[in-house]
Short mmCIF file of C-alpha atoms and ligand atoms in Angstrom, two decimals:
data_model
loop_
_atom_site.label_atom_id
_atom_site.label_comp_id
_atom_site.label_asym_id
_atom_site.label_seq_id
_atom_site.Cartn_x
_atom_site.Cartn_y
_atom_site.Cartn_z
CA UNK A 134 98.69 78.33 3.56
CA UNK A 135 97.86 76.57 6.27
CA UNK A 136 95.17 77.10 8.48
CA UNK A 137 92.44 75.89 11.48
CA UNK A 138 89.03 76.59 10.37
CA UNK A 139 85.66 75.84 12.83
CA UNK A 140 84.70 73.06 10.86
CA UNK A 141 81.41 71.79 12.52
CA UNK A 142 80.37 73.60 15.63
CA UNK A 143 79.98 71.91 18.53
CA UNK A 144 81.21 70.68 22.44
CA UNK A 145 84.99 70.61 21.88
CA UNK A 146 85.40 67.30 22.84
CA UNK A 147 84.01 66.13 19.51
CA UNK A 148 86.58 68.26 17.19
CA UNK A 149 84.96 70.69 15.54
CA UNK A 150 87.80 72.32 14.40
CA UNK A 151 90.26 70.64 11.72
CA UNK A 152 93.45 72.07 9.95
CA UNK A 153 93.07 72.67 6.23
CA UNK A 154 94.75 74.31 3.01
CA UNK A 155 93.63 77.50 1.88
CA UNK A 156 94.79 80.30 -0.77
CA UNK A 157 96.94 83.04 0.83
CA UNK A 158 94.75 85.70 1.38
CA UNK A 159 95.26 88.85 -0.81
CA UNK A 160 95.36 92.23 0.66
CA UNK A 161 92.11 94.55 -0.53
CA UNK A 162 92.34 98.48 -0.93
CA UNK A 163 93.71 99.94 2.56
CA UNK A 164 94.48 96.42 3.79
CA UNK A 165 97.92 95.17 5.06
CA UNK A 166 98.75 90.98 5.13
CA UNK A 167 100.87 89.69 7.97
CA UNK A 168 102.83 86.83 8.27
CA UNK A 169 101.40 85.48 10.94
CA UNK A 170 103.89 84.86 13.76
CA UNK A 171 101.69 84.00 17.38
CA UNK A 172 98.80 84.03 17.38
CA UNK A 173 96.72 83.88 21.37
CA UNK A 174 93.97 82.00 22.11
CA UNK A 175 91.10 83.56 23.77
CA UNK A 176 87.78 82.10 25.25
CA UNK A 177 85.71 83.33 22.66
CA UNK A 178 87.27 80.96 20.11
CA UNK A 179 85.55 78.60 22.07
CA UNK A 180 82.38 79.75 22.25
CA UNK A 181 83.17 80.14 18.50
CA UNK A 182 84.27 76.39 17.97
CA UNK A 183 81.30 74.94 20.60
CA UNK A 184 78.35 77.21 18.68
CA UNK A 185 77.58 79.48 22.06
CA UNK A 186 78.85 82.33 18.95
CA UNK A 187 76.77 81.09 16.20
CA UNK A 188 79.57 81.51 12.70
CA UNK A 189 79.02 83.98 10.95
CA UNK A 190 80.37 81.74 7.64
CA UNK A 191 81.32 78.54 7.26
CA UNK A 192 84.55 77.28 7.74
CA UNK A 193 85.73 81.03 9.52
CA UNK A 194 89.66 81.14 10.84
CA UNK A 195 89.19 81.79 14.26
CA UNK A 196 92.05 83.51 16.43
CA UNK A 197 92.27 87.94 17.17
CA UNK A 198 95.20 88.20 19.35
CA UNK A 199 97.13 88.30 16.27
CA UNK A 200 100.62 89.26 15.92
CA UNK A 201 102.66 88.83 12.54
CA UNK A 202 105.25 90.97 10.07
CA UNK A 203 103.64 93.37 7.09
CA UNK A 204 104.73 91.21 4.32
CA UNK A 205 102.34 92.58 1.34
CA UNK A 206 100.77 95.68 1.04
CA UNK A 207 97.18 96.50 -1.23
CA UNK A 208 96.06 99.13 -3.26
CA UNK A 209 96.89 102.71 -1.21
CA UNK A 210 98.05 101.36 2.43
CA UNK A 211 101.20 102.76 3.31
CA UNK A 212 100.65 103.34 7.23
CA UNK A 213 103.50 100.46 7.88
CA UNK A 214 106.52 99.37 5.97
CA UNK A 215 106.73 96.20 5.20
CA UNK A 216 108.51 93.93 7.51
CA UNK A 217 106.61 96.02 10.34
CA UNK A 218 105.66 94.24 13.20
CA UNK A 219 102.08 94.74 14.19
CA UNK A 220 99.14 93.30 15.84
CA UNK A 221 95.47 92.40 14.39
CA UNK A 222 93.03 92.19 17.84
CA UNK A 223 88.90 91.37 17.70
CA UNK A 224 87.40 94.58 15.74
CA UNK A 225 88.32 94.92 12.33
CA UNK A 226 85.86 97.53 10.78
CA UNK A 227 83.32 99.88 11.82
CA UNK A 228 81.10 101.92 9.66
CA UNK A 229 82.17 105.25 10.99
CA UNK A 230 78.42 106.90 10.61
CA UNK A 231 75.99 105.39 12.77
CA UNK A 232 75.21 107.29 15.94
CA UNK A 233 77.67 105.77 18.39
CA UNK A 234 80.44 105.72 16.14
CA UNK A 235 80.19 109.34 15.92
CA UNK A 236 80.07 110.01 19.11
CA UNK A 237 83.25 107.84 20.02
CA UNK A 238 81.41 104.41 21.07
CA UNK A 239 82.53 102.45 17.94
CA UNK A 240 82.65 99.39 19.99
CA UNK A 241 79.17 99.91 19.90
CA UNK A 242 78.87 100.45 15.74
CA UNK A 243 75.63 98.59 14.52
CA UNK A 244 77.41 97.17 11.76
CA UNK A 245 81.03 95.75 12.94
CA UNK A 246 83.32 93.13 11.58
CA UNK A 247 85.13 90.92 14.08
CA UNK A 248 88.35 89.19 13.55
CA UNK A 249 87.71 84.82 13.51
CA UNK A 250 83.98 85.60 13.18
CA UNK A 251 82.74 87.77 10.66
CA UNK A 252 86.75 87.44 8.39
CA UNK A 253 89.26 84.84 9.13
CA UNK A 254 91.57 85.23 12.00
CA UNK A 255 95.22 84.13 13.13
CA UNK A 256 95.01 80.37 13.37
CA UNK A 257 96.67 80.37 9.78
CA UNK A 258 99.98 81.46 8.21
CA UNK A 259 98.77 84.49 6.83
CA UNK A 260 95.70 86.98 7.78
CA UNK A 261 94.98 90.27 6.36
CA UNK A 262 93.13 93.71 7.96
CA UNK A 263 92.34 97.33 7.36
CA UNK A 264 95.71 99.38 8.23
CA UNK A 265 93.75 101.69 10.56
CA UNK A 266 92.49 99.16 12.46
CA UNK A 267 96.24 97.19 13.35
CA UNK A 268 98.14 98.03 16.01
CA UNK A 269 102.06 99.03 16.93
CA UNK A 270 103.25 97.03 19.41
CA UNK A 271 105.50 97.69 22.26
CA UNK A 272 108.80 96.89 21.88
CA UNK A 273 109.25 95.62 25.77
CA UNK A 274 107.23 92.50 24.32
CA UNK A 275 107.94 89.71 22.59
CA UNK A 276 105.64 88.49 20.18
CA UNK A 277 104.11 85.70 22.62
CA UNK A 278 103.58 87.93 25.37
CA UNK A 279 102.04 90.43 22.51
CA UNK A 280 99.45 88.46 21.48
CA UNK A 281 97.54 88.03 24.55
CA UNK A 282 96.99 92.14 25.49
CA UNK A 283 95.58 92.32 21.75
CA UNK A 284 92.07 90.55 23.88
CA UNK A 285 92.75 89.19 26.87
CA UNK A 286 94.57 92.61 27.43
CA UNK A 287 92.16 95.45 26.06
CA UNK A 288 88.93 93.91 27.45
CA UNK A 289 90.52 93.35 30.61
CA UNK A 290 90.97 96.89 30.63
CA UNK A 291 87.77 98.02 29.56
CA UNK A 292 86.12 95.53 31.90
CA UNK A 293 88.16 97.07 34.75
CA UNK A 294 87.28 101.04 33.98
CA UNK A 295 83.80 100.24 33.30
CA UNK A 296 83.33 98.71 37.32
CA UNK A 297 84.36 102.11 37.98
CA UNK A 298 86.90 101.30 40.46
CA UNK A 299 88.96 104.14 41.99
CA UNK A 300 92.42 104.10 42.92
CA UNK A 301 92.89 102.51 46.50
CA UNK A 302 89.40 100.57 45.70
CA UNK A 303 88.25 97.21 46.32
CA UNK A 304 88.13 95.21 43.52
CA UNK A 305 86.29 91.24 43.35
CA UNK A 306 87.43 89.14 40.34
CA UNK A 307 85.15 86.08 39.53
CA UNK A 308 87.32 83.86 37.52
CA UNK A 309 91.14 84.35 36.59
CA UNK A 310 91.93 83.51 33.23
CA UNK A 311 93.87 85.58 30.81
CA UNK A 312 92.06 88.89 30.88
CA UNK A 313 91.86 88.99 34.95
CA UNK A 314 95.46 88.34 35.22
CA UNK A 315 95.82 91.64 33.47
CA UNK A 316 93.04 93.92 35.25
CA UNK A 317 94.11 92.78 38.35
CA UNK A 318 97.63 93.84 37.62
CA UNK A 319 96.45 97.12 36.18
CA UNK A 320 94.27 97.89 39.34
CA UNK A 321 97.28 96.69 41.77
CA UNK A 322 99.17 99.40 39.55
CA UNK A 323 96.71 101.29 41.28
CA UNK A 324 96.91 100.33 44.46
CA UNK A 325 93.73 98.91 44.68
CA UNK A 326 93.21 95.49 46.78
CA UNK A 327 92.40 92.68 44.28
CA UNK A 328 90.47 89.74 45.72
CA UNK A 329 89.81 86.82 43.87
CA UNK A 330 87.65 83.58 43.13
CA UNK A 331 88.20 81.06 40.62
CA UNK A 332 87.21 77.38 41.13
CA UNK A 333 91.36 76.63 39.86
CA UNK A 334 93.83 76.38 42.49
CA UNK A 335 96.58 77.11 40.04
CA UNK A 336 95.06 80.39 39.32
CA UNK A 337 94.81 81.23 42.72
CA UNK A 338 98.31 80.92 43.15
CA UNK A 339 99.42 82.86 40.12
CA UNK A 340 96.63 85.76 41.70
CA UNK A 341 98.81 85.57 45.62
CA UNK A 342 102.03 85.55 43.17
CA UNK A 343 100.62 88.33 41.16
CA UNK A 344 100.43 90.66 44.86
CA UNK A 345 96.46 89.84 45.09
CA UNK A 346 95.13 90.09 48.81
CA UNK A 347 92.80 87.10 48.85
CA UNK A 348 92.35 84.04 46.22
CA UNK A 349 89.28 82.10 47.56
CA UNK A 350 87.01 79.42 45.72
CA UNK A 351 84.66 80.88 42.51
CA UNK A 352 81.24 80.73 45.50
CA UNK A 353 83.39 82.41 48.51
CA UNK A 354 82.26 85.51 49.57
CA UNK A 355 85.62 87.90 49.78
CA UNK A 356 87.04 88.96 52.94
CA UNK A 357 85.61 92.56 52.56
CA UNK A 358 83.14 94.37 50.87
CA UNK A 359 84.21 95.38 47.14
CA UNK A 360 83.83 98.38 45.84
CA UNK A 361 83.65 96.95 42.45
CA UNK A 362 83.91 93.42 40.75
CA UNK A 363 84.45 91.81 36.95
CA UNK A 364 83.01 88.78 36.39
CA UNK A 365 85.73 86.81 33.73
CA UNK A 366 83.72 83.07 34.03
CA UNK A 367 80.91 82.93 31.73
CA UNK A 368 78.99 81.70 34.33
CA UNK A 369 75.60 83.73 34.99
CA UNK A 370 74.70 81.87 38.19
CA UNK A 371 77.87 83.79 39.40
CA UNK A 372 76.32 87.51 39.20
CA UNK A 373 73.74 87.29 42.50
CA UNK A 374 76.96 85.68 44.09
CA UNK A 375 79.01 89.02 42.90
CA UNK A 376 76.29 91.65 43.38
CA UNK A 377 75.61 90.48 47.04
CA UNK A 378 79.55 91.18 47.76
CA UNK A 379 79.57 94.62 46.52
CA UNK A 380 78.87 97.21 48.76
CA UNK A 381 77.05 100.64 48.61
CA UNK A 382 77.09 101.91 45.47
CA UNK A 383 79.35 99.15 43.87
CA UNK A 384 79.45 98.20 40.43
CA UNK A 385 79.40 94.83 38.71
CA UNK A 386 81.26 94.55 35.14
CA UNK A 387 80.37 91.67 33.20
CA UNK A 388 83.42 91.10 31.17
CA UNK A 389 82.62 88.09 28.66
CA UNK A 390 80.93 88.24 25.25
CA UNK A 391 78.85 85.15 26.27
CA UNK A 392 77.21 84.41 29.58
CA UNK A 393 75.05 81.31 30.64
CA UNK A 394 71.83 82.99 32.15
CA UNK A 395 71.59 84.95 34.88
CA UNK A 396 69.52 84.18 38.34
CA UNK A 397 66.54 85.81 39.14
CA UNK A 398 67.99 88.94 41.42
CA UNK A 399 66.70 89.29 44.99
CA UNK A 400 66.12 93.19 45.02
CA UNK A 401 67.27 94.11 48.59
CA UNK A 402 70.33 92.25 48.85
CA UNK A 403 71.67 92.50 45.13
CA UNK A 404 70.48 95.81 43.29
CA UNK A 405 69.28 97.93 46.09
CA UNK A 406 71.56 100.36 47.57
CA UNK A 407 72.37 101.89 44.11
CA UNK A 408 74.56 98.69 43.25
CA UNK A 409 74.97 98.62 39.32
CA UNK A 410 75.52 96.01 36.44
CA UNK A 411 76.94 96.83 33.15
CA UNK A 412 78.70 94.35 31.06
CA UNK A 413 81.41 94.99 28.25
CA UNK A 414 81.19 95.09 24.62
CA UNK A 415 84.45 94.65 22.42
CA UNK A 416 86.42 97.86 22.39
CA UNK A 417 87.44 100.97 20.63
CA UNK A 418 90.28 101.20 19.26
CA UNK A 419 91.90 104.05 21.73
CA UNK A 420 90.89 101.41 24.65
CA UNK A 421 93.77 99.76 22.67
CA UNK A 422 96.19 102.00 22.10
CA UNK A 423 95.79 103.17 25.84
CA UNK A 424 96.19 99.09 26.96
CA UNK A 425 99.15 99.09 24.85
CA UNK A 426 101.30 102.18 26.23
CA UNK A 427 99.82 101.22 29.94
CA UNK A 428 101.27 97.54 29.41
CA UNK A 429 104.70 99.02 28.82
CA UNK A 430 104.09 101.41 31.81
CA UNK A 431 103.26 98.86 34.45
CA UNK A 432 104.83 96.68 33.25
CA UNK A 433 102.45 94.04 32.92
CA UNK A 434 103.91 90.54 33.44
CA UNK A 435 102.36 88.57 30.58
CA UNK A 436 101.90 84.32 31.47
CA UNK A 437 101.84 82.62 28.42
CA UNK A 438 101.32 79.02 27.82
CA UNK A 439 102.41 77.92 24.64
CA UNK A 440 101.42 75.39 21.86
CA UNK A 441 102.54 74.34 18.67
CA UNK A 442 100.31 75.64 15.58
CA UNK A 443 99.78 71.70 15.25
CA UNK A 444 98.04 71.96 18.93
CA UNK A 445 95.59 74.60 18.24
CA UNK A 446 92.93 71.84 18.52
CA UNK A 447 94.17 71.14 22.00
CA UNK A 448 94.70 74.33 23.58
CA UNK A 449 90.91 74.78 23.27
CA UNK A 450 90.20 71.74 24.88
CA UNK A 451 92.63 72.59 27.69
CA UNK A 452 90.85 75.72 27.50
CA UNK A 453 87.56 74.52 27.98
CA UNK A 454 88.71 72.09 30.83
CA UNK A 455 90.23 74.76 33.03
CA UNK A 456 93.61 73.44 32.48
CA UNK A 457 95.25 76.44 31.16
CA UNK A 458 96.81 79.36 34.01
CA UNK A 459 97.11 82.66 31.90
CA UNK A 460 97.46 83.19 28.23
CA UNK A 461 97.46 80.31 25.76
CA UNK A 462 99.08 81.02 22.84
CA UNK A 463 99.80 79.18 19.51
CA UNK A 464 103.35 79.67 17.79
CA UNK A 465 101.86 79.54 14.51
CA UNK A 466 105.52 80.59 12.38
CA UNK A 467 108.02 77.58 12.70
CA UNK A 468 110.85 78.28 10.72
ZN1 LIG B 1125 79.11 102.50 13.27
ZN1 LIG B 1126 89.13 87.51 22.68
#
């Protein structure tokens, strides 16, 4: 098969990832392969490809928005038929007896596997996973507008209930990529006002389009005081900036896997007054199944950019330079 592999780590502008020719993968005990049909391209490919995630083995296939057709079944998996569409998203494996995964954190499991870090992801043909841990998708979607809740999707969602907003809230979005462009239409669905600030005109405009109240510049200060705010840019110096626009009792989510690091905090403005900070790590896999069936109930409107498999290499530099509005998302089946 074919297949993108991070190469040589390092600032995407020097190409560390190249396209290469690899066995198909075989399906293991309990494990399902899908032809791989779209696969989305999230930020943490990135900091994948640029070294910010240092590999976990050389030469990994990155991509976890994955969404393909069962084509070959191993040893004991019967959960889908084959031909069944289904999705492969960032956690592949959990141990199921450490203390959090007992108690329903597995996102938290001390000893996870994650799709295009620790096993080879969906910038190739073909990718394999544990049944239990792929996905049905809604029918309402087409595969490119899939991909991009498998991520983008379920950690926007996560980000969002872990700010603790309320219905009716006030809600403060620091960046709009792909995973604020679904929060903020899950806490509209809500009713909540959604203000936002991203340094990208273009995303402001697809946040007014979207039924947001404000779109303002990533440093702006909203127009009210927000009950709670995600922070989407990996961008630490932006956390004094959010914590200083929340008001009493307001929470701060930090949504990304990777941040640069944060400011020192001024106490009375930015933590006092019982303001919180939590940030978000991965997701279980009923976060999922609840994005899922709440994407269909919406509906969420999915913006997709896409790219030829060919591009992959480009997307992430478009990526990097703030040139994409919504989901990228690589069409990785041609015929
Ligand atoms: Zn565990
Ligand atoms: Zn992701």
């Amino acid at each position: 098969m074919r297949a993108w592999v991070v190469h040589r780590a390092g600032p995407i502008d020097t190409y560390p990832l190249a396209l290469v020719g690899r066995p198909d993968p075989e399906p293991g005990p309990g494990q399902v392969r899908l032809r791989v049909e779209v696969c989305g391209v999230c930020r943490t490919d990135l900091h994948l490809a640029e070294g910010d995630l240092p590999p976990r083995h050389p030469d990994v296939v990155p991509g976890h928005e994955i969404v393909g057709r069962v084509d070959a079944r191993g040893p004991g998996a019967t959960r889908f038929d084959i031909g069944a569409r289904v999705g492969i998203a960032w956690l592949r494996h959990t141990c199921g007896v450490c203390a959090y995964c007992r108690r329903g954190d597995e996102n938290l499991c001390v000893a996870p596997r994650f799709t295009g870090w620790d096993d080879d992801g969906g910038y190739a043909e073909f990718a394999v996973v544990e049944e239990s841990f792929a996905y049905r998708l809604p029918n309402d979607f087409p595969d490119e507008q899939a991909a991009p809740l498998l991520c983008s999707g379920i950690i926007g969602y996560r980000a969002l209930r872990r700010s603790g907003l309320r219905p009716g809230g006030r809600l403060g979005g620091y960046g709009f990529g792909a995973s604020a462009h679904h929060a903020a239409q899950i806490a509209l669905h809500g009713d909540a006002a959604v203000h936002v600030m991203t340094r990208s005109a273009e995303a402001r405009r697809l946040a007014l389009d979207l039924g947001c109240a404000s779109a303002g510049d990533a440093f702006d200060a909203p127009p009210e005081p927000l009950d709670a705010a995600i922070l989407f840019a990996p961008v630490g110096e932006l956390v004094p900036v959010a914590m200083r626009a929340l008001d009493r009792g307001g929470t701060l989510s930090v949504a990304g896997i990777h941040l640069t690091d944060v400011p020192q905090l001024v106490y009375a403005d930015e933590l006092f007054e019982e303001k919180s900070i939590t940030s978000t790590t991965a997701n279980t896999r009923r976060d999922g199944e609840e994005l899922l069936e709440l994407a269909t109930r919406v509906p969420l409107h999915v913006h997709t950019v896409p790219y030829a498999f060919d591009a992959a290499a480009e997307a992430l530099r478009d990526l990097a330079h703030d040139r994409i509005t919504g989901a990228a998302v690589l069409k990785v089946r041609t015929g």
